[in-house]
Coordinates of C-alpha atoms and ligand atoms in Angstrom, one line a residue:
X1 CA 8.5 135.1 -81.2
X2 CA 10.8 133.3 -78.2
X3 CA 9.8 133.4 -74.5
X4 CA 11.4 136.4 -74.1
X5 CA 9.6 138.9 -76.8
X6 CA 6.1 137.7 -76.9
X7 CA 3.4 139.3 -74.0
X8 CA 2.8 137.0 -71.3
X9 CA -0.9 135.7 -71.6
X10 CA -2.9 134.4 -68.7
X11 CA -4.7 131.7 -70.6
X12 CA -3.5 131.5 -74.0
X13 CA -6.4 130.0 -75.9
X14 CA -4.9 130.7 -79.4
X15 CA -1.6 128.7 -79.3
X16 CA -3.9 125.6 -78.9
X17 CA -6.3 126.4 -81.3
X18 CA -3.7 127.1 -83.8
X19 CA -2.3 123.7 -82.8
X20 CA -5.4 121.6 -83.5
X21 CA -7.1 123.9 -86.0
X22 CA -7.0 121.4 -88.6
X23 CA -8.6 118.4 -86.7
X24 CA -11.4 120.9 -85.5
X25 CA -12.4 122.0 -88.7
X26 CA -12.4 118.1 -90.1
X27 CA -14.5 117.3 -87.3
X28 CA -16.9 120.4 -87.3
X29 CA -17.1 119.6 -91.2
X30 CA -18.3 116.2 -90.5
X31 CA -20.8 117.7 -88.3
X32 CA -22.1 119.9 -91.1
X33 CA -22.4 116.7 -93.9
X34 CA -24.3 115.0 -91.1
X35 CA -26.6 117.5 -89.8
X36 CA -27.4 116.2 -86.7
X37 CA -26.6 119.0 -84.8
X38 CA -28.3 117.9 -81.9
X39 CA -27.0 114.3 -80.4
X40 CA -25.2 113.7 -83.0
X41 CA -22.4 110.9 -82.8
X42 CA -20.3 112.8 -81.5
X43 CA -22.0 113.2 -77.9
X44 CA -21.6 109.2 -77.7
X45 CA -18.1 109.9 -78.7
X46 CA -17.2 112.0 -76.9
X47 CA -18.9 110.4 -73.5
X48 CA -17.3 106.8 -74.4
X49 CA -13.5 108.7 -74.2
X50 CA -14.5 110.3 -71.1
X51 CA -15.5 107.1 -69.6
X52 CA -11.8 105.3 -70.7
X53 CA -10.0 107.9 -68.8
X54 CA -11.6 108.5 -66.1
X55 CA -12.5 105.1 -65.3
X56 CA -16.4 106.1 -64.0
X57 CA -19.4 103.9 -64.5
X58 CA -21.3 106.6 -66.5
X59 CA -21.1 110.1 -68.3
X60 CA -23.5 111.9 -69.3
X61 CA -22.2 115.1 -71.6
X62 CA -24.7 118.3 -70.7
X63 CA -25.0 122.0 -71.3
X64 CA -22.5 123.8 -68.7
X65 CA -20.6 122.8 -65.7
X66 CA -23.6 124.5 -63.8
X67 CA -26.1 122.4 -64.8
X68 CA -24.0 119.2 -64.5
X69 CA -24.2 119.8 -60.8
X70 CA -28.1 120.9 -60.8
X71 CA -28.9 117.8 -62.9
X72 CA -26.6 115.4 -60.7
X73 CA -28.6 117.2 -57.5
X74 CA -31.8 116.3 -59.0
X75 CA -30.6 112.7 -59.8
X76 CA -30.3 111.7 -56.2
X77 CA -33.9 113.6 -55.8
X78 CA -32.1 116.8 -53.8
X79 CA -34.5 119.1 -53.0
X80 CA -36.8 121.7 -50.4
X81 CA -35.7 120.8 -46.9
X82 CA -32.1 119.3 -48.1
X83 CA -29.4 120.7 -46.8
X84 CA -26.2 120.5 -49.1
X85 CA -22.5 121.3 -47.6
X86 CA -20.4 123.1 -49.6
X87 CA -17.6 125.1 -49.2
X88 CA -17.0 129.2 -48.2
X89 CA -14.6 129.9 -50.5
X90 CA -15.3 128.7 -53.8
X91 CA -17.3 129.8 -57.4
X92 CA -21.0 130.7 -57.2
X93 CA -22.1 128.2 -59.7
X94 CA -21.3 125.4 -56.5
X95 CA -24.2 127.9 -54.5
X96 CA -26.3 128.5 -57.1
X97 CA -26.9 124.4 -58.2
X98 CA -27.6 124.0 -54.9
X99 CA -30.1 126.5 -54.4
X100 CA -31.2 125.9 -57.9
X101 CA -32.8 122.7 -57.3
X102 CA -34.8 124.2 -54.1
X103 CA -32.5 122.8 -51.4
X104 CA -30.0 125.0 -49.0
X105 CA -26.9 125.3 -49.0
X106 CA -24.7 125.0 -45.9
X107 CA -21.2 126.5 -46.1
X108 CA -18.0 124.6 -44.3
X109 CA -14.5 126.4 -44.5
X110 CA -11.5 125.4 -46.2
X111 CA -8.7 123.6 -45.2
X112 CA -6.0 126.1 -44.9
X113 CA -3.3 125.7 -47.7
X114 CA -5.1 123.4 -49.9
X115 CA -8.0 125.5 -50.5
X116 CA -10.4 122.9 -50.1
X117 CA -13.1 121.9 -48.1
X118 CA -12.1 120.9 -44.5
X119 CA -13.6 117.6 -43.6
X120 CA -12.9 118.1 -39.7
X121 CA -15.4 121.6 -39.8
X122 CA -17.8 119.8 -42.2
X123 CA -18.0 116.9 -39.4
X124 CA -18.9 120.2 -36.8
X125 CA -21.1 121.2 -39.5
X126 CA -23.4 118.4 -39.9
X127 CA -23.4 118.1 -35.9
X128 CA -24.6 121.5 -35.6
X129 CA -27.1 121.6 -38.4
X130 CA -28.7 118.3 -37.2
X131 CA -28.5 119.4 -33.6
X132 CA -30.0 123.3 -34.4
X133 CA -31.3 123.0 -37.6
X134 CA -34.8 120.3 -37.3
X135 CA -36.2 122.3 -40.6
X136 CA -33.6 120.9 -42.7
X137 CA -32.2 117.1 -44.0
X138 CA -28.7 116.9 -44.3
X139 CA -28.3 115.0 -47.8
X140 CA -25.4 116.0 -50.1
X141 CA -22.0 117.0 -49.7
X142 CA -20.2 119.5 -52.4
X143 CA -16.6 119.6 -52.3
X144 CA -15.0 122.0 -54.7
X145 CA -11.5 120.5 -56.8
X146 CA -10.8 124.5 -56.5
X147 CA -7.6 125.5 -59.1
X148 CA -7.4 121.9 -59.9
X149 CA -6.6 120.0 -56.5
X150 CA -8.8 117.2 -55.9
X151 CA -10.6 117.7 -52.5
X152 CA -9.7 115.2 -49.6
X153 CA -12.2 112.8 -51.1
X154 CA -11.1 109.5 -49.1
X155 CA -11.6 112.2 -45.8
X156 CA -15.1 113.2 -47.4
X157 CA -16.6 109.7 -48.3
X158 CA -15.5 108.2 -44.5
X159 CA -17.9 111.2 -43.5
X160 CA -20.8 110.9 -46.0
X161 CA -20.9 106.9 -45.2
X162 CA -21.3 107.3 -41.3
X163 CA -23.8 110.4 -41.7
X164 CA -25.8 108.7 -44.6
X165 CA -25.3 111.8 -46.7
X166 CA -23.9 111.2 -50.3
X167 CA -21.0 113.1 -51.9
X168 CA -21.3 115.1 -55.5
X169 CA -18.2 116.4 -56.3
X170 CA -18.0 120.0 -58.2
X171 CA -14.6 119.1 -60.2
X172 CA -15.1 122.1 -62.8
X173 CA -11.7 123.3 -62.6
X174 CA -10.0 119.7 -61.6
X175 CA -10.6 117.6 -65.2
X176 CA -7.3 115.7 -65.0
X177 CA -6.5 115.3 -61.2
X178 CA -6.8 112.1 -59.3
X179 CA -6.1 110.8 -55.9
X180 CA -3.9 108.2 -56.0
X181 CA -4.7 106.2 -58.7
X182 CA -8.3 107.5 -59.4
X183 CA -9.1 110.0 -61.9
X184 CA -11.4 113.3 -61.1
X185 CA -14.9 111.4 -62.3
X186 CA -14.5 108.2 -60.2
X187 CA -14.0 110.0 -56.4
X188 CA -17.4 110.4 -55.8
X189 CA -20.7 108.7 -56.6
X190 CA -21.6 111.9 -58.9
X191 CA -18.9 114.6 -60.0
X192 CA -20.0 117.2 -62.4
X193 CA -17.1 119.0 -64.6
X194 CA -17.1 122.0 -66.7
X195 CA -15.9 122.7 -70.4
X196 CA -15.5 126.2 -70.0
X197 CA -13.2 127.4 -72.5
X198 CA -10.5 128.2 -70.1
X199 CA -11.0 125.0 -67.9
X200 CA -8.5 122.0 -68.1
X201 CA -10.7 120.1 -70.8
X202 CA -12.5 123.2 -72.3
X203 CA -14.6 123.9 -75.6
X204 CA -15.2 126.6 -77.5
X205 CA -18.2 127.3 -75.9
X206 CA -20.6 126.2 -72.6
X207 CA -20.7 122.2 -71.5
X208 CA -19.9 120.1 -69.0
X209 CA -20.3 116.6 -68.3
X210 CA -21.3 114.2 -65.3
X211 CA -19.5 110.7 -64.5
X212 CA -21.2 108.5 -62.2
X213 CA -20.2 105.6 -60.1
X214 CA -23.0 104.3 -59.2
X215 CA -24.9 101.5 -61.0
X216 CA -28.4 102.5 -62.6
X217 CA -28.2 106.3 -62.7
X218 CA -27.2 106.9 -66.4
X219 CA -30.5 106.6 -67.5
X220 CA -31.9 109.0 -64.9
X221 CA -29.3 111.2 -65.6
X222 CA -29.7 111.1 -69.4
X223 CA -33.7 111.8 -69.0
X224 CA -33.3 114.5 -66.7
X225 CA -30.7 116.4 -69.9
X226 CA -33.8 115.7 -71.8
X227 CA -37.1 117.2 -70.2
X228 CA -37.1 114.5 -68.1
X229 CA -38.6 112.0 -70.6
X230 CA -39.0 108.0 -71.1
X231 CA -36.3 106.1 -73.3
X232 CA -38.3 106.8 -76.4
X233 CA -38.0 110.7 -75.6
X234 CA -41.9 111.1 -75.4
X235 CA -43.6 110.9 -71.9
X236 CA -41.9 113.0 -69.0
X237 CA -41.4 110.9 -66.5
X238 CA -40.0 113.1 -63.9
X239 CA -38.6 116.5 -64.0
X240 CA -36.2 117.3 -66.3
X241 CA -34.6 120.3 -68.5
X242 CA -33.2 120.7 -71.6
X243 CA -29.7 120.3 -70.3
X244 CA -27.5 119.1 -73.6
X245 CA -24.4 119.0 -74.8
X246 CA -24.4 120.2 -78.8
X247 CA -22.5 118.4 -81.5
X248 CA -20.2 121.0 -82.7
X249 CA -19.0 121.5 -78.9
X250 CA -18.4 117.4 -78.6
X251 CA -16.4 117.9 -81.8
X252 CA -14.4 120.2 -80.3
X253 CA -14.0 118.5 -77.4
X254 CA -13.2 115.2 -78.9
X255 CA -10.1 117.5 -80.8
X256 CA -9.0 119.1 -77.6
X257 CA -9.3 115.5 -75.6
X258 CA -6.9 113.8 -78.5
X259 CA -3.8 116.0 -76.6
X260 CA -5.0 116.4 -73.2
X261 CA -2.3 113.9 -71.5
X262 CA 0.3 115.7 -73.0
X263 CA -1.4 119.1 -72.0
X264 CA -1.5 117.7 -68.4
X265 CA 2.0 116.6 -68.3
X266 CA 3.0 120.4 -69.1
X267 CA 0.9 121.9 -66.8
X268 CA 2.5 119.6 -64.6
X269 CA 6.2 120.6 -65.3
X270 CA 5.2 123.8 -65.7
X271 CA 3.7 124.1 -61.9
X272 CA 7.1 122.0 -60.7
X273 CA 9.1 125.0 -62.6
X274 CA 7.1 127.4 -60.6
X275 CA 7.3 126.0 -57.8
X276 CA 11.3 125.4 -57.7
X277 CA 11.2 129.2 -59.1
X278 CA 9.1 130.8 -56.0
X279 CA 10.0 128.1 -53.0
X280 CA 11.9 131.2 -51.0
X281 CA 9.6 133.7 -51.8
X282 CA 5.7 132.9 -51.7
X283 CA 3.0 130.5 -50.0
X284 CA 3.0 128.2 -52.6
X285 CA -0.2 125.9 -53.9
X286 CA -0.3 122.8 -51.2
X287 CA 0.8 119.3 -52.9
X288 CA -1.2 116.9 -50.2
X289 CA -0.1 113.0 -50.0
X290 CA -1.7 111.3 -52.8
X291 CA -4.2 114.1 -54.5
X292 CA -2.2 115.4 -58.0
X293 CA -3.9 118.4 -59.4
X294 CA -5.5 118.7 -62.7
X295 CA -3.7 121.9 -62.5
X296 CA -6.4 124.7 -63.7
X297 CA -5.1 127.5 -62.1
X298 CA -1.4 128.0 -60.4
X299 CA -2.3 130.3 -57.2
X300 CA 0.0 131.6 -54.3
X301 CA -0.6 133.7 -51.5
X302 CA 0.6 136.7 -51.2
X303 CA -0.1 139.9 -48.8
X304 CA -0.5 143.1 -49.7
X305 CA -1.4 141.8 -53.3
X306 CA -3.2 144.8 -54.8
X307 CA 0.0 146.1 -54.4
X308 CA 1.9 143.0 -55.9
X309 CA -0.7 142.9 -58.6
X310 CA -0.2 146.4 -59.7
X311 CA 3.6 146.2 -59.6
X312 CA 3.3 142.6 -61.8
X313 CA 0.8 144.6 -64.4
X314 CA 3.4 147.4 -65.0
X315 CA 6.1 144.5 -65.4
X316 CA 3.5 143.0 -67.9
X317 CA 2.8 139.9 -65.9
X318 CA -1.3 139.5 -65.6
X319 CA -2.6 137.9 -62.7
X320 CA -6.4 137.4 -61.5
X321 CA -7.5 136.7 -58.0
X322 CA -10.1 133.6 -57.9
X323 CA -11.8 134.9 -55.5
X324 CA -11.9 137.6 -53.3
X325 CA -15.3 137.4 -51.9
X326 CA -16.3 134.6 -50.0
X327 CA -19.7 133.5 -50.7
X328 CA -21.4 133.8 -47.9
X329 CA -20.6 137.2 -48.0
X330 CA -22.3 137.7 -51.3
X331 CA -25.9 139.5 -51.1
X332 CA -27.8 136.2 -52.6
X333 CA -26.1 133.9 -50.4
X334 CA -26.0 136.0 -47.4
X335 CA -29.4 134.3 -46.1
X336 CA -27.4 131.1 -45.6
X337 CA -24.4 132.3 -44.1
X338 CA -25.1 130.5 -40.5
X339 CA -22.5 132.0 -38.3
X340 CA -20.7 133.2 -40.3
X341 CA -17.3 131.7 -39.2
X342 CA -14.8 131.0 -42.0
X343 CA -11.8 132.1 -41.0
X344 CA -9.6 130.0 -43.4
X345 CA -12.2 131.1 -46.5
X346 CA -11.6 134.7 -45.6
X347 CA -7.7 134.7 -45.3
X348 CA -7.6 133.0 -48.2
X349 CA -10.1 135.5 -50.2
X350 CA -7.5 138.2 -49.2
X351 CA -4.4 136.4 -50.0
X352 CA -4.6 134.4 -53.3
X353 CA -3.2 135.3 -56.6
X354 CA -3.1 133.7 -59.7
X355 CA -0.1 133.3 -61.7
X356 CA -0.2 133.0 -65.7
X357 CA -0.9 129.1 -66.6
X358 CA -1.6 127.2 -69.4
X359 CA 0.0 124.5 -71.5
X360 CA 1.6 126.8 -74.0
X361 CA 3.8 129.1 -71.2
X362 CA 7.7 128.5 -72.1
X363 CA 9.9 128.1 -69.5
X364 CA 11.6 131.7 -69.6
X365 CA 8.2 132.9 -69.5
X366 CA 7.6 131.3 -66.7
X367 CA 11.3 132.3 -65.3
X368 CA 10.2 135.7 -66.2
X369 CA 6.8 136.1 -63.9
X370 CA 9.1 134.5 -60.9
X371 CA 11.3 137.4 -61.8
X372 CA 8.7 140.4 -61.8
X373 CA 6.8 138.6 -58.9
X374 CA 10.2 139.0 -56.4
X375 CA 10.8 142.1 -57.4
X376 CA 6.9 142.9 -56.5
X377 CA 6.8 141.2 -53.3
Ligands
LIG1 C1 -15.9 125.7 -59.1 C2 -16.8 125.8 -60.2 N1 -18.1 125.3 -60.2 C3 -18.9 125.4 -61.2 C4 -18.6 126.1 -62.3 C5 -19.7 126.2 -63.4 O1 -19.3 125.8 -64.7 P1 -20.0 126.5 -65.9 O2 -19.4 127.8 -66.1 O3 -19.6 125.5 -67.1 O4 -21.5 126.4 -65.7 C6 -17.3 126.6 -62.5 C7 -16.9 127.3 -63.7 O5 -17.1 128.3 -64.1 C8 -16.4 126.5 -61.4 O6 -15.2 127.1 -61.4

């Protein structure tokens, strides 16, 4: 069917998998004649390709996006009486690691436009949490890549050196994004990413991996995915989970990895089409000096946008709004919500839209949601 027949999708999962069907199935057939379903080859693999592109010291492939952060939390021994910064507006996996590992989460708002966290109220954060707050340790701070954008890392690591605090990034939606020359995986001393099936790098299933800069913390990493044992997988020698990565999803991966530039390089033209498309019409996604998006997620803001979303459904155009609750608002975070002040997180919770994005959207399809969306506005 051309652009101009076929329903638009939102993510459009299928034209890829028909696209790399055949090097799936080799690779989840070689999985079968080896049998080692469980750390098999492919999880080295698959971690040694990671580490090429993204040019970190260490990864470690694990279980889900979720744990990676948990897991990269209990690396650097995060825990009771820690407080972690992370920001408003964002997922509630970023939250729940946190809270996960016993330590509290501190919330900082976004930088308006970006989306990201804003390094000038997560300097009045610390100040107020170490002036107010003699209970709690500042240790760790979160950004969020959120849709894609790198956070202002270079911002974010002057910050974490002077304060003594050390920065684990949450790059789930942000696999493929770099600032300046550095890839999402080498921006912060620990980054966790997700494989979600609808994230940049995504598998058909749960994972997620964690890239390390830092010298020596591979092995921890590695025996915290395994119960927390010794090398030879026997004694626990600390805390640990059962946080791995299977075979057949490191197949996958390893398929889905194999056309990832190219991937990138249309969700690249594709958001540049967008953008040229809505310049006169919409807020459109920031594009900061020196942070290129991994490009998850294409979002606007818009107001009135249950209106706007209800005129693009009729038009067939689906959309999804990521998020609309901020999470301190949220009933298990509201303990944490500290004063409560996040005024860019909240205009942003009512404003943002999603636009249909993934590598497989044709240019008149794309032409055609910047048609429906004017005529919605
Ligand atoms: C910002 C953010 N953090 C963390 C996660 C958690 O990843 P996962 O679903 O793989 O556990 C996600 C994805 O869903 C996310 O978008």
């Amino acid at each position: 069917m051309s652009g101009s027949e076929r329903p638009i999708a939102f993510f459009d999962l299928k034209s890829q998998a028909a696209r790399i069907r055949a090097d799936v199935e080799a690779r989840l057939k070689a999985v079968l004649d080896h049998g080692a379903y469980i750390n098999g080859p492919e999880i080295a693999e698959l971690e040694d390709a990671l580490l090429r592109r993204s040019g970190a010291r260490e990864v470690v492939a694990v279980s889900s996006g979720t744990d990676a952060l948990v897991i990269a939390l209990m690396a650097k021994g995060v825990g009771p009486g820690d407080a972690v910064f992370v920001p408003a507006f964002t997922y509630n996996a970023t939250a729940n690691a946190v809270l996960l590992t016993g330590a509290t989460p501190v919330f900082v708002d976004i930088e308006a436009g970006s989306f990201d966290m804003c390094p000038d109220d997560l300097k009045r954060r610390i100040a107020a949490l170490r002036a107010g707050r003699p209970d709690l340790r500042p240790r760790a701070i979160m950004p969020v890549d959120l849709y894609g954008l790198p956070a202002d890392y270079p911002a974010i690591e002057r910050i974490a050196r002077a304060q003594g605090l050390v920065v684990i990034a949450d790059a789930a939606q942000s696999f493929g994004g770099a600032v300046d020359d550095t890839q999402v995986g080498a921006l912060a001393s620990l980054t966790g990413t997700s494989f979600f099936p609808t994230k940049t790098l995504g598998g058909y299933g749960d994972g997620g991996a964690i890239f390390s800069t830092e010298p020596g913390l591979g092995e921890v990493l590695r025996s915290i995915r395994w119960h927390g044992t010794d090398e030879a997988r026997r004694e626990s020698i600390r805390v640990g989970m059962n946080g791995r990565l299977d075979s057949f999803q490191a197949a996958v991966l390893l398929a889905k990895l194999a056309i990832f530039s190219q991937e990138h390089a249309r969700r690249v033209a594709l958001a540049a089409r967008y953008d040229a498309n809505l310049s006169n019409s919409v807020e459109l996604p920031a594009r900061p000096a020196g942070r290129t998006s991994g490009w998850g997620l294409y979002t606007i803001e818009v107001e009135n946008r249950d209106g706007v979303r209800a005129r693009l459904s009729e038009a067939g155009v689906p959309t999804s709004v990521y998020y609309s609750q901020i999470l301190p608002e949220m009933r298990a975070f509201r303990a944490y919500a500290g004063d409560g002040d996040f005024p860019a997180a909240r205009h942003a919770s009512a404003r943002v839209l999603s636009l249909p994005f993934h590598p497989y959207l044709e240019d008149g399809e794309v032409d055609r949601v910047c048609e429906a969306l004017r005529a919605a506005l």
